PDB file of C-alpha atoms in Angstrom:
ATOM      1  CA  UNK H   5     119.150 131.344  61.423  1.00 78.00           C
ATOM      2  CA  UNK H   6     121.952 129.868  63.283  1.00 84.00           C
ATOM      3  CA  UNK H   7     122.339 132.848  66.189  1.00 91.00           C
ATOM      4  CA  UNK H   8     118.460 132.179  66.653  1.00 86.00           C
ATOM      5  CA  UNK H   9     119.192 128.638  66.753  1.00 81.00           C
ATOM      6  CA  UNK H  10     121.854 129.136  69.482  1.00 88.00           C
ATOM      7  CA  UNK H  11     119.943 131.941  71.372  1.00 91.00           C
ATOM      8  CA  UNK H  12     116.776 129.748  71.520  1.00 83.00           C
ATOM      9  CA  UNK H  13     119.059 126.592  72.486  1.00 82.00           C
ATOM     10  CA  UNK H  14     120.679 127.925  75.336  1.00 91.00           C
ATOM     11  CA  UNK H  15     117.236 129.756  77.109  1.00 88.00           C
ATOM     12  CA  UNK H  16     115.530 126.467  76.549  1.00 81.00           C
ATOM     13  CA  UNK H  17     118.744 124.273  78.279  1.00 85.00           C
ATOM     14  CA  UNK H  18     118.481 126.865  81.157  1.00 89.00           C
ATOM     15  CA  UNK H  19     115.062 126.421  81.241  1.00 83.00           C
ATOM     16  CA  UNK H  20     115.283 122.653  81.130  1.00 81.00           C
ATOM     17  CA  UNK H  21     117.932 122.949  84.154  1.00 86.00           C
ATOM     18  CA  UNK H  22     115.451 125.039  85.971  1.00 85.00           C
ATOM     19  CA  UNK H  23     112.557 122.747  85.958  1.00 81.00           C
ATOM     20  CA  UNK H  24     114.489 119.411  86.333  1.00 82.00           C
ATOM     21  CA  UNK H  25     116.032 121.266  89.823  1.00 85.00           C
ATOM     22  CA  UNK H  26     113.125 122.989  91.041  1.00 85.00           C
ATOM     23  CA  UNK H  27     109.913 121.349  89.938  1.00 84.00           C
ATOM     24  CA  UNK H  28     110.949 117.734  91.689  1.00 86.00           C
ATOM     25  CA  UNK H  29     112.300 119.478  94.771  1.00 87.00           C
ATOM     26  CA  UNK H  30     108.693 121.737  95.157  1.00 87.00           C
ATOM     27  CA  UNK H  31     106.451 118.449  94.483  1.00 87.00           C
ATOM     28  CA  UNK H  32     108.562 116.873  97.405  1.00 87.00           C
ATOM     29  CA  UNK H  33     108.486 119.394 100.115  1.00 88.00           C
ATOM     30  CA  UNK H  34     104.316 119.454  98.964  1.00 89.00           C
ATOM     31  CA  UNK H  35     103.879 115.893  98.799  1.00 89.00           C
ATOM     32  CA  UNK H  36     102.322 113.370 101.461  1.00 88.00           C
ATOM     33  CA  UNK H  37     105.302 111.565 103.068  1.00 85.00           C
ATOM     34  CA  UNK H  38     104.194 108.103 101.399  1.00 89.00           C
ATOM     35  CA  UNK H  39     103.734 109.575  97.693  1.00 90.00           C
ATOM     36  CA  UNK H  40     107.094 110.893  97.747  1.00 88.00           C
ATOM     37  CA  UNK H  41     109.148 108.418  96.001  1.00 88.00           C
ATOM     38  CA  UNK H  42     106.401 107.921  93.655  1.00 91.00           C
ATOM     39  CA  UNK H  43     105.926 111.175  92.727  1.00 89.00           C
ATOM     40  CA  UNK H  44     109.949 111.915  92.391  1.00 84.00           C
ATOM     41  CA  UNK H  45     109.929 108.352  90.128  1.00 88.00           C
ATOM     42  CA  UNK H  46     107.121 109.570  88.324  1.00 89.00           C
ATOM     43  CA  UNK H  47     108.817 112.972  87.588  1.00 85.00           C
ATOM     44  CA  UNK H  48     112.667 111.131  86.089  1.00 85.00           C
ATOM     45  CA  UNK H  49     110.260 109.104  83.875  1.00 91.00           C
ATOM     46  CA  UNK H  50     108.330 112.182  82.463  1.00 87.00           C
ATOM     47  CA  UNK H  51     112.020 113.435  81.625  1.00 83.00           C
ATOM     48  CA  UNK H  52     113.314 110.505  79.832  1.00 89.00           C
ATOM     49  CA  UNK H  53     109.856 109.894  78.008  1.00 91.00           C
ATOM     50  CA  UNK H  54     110.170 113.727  77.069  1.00 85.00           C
ATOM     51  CA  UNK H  55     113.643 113.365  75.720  1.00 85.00           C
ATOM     52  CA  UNK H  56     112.629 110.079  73.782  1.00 92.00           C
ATOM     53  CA  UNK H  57     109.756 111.228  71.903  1.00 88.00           C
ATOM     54  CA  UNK H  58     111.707 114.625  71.280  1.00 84.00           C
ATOM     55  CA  UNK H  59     114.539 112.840  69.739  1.00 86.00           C
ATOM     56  CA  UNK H  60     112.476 110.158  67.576  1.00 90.00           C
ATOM     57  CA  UNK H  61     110.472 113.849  66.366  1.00 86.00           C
ATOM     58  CA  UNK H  62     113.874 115.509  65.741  1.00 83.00           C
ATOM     59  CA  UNK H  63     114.865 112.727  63.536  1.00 87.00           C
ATOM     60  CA  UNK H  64     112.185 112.837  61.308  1.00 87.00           C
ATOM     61  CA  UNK H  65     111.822 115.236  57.660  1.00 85.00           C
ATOM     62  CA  UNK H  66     109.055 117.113  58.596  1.00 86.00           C
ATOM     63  CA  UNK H  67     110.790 118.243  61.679  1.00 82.00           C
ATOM     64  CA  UNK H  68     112.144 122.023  61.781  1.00 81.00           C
ATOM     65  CA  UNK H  69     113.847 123.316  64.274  1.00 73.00           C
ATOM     66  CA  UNK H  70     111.237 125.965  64.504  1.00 79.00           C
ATOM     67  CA  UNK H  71     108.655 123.071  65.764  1.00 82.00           C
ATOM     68  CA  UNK H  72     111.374 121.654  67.753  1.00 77.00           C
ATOM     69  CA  UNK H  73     111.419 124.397  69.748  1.00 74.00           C
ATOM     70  CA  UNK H  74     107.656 125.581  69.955  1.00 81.00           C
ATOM     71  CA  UNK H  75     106.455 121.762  71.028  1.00 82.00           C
ATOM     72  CA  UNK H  76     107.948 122.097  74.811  1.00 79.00           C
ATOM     73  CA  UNK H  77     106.528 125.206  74.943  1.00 81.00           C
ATOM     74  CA  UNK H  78     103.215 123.397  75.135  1.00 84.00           C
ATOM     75  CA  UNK H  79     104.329 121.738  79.047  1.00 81.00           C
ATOM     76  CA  UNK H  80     105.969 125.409  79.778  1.00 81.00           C
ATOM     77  CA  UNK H  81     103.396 127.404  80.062  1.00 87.00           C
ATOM     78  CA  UNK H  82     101.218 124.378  81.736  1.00 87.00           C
ATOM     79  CA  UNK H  83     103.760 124.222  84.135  1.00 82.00           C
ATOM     80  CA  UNK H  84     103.921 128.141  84.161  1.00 83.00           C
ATOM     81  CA  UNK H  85     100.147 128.901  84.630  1.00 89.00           C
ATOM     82  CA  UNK H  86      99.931 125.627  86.890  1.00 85.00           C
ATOM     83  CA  UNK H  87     102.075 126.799  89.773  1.00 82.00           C
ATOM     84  CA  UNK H  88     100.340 130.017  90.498  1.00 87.00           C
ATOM     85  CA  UNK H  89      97.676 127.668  91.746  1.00 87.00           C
ATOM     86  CA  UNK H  90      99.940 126.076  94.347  1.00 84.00           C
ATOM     87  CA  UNK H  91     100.322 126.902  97.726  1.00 86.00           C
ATOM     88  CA  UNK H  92     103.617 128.361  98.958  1.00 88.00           C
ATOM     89  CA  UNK H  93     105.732 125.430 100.229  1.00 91.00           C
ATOM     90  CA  UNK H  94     105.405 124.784 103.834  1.00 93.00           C
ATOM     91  CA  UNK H  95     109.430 123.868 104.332  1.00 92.00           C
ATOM     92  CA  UNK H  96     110.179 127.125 102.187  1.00 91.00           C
ATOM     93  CA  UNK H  97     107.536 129.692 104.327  1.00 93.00           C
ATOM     94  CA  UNK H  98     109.639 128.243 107.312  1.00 93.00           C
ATOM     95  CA  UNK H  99     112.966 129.024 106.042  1.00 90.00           C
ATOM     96  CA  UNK H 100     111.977 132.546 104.517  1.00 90.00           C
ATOM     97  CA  UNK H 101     109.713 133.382 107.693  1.00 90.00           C
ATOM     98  CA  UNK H 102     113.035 132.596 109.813  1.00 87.00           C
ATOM     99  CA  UNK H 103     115.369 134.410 107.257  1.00 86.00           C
ATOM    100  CA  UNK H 104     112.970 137.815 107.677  1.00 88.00           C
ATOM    101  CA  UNK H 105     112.669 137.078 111.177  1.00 89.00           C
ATOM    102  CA  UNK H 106     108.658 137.214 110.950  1.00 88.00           C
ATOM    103  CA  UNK H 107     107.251 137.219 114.829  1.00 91.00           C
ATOM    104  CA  UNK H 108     105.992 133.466 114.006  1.00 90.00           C
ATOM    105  CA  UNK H 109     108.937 132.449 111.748  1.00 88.00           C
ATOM    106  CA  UNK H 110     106.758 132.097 108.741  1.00 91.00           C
ATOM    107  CA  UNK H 111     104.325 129.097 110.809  1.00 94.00           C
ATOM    108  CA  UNK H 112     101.190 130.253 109.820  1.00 94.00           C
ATOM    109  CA  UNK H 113     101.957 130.587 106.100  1.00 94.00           C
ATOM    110  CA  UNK H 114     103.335 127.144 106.554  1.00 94.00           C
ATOM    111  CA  UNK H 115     100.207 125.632 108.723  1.00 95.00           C
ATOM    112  CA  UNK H 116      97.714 127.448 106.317  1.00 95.00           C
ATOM    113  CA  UNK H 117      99.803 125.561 102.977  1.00 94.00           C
ATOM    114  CA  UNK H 118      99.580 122.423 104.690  1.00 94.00           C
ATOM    115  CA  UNK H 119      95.934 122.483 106.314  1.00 95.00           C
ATOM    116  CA  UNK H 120      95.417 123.087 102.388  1.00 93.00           C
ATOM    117  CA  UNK H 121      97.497 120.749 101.162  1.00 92.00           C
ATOM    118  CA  UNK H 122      96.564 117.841 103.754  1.00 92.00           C
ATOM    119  CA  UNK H 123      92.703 118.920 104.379  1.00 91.00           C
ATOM    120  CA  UNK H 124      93.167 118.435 108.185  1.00 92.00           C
ATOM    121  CA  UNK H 125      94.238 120.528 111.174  1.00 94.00           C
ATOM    122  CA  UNK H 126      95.616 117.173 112.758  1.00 94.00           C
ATOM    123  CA  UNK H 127      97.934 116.575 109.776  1.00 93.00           C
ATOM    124  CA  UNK H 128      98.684 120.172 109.279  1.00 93.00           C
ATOM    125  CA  UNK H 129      99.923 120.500 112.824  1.00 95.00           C
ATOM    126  CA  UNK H 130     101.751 117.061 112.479  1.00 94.00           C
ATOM    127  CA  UNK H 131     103.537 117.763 109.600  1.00 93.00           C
ATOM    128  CA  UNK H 132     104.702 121.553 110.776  1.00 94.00           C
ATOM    129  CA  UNK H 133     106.390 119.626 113.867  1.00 94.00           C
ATOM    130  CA  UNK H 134     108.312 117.689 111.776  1.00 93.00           C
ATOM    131  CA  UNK H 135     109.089 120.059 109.571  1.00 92.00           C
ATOM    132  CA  UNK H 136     110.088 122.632 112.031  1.00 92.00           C
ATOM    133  CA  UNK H 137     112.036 119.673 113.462  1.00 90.00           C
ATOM    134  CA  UNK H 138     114.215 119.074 110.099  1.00 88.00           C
ATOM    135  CA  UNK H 139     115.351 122.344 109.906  1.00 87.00           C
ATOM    136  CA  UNK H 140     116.504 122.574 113.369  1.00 83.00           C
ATOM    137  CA  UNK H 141     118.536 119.316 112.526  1.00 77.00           C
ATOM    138  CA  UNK H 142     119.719 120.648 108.820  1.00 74.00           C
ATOM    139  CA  UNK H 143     120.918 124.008 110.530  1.00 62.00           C
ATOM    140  CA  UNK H 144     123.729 123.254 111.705  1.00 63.00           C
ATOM    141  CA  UNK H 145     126.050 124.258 108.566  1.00 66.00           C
ATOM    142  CA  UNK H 146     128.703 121.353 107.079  1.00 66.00           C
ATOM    143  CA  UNK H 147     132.426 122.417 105.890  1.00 74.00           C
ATOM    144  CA  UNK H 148     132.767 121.808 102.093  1.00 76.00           C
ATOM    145  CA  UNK H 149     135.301 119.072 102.562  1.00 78.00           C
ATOM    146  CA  UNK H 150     132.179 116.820 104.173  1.00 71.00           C
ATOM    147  CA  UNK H 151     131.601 116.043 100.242  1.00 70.00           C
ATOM    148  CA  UNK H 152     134.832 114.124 100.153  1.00 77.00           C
ATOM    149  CA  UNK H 153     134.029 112.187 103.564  1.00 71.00           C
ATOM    150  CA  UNK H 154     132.128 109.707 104.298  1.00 55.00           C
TER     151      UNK H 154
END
């Protein structure tokens, strides 16, 4: 049981890593500017919730590791199944549109994700400027030492 332990530990802590990287990062580059923080909040709390109710479970009897494992598959394949329903990112349709050098740089995969996202043309249009805006600013690529500095 123990390499099936370990196998099963280690794909679940890379999936863990995966989610708690990507999942707040998507839900901010998709989110209305003023739901941000919330939604980022909202997210750390879900974690920490997560890891409390998973640790009271993995101290009780009843609790094998077999169930300790299968329960966060429950949220997995939510999560799974749940982001083929998204749009593409807007910030992300830039950025690959630019790095395949699409005729319009990815804009109207962008404008079409946020015209859904934001249910307007004014917003959609608004929010493409300032993304398109960011990523002219962020472009400009920073030396690793700029960690160190302040």
């Amino acid at each position: 049981y123990i390499p099936h332990f370990l196998f099963f530990r280690i794909l679940s802590g890379i999936g863990v890593g995966i989610v708690t990287y990507a999942l707040p990062m998507f839900v901010s580059e998709i989110a209305p500017a003023e739901m941000r923080g919330v939604l980022g909040c909202f997210m750390q709390l879900s974690m920490v919730c997560g890891t409390l109710v998973a640790s009271m479970l993995n101290c009780q009897q009843f609790v094998g590791y077999q169930l300790s494992f299968a329960m966060p598959a429950v949220p997995a394949v939510i999560v799974a199944t749940g982001i083929f329903c998204f749009p593409t990112s807007p910030r992300f349709a830039l950025v690959q549109g630019q790095r395949l050098g699409l005729p319009d740089g990815g804009e109207e995969t962008a404008w079409k994700a946020l015209r859904y996202l934001r249910g307007s043309d004014a917003e959609a249009d608004e929010e493409l400027t300032l993304i398109k805006e960011s990523l002219v600013e962020e472009h400009a690529d920073a030396p690793w030492s700029a960690l160190w500095r302040n």
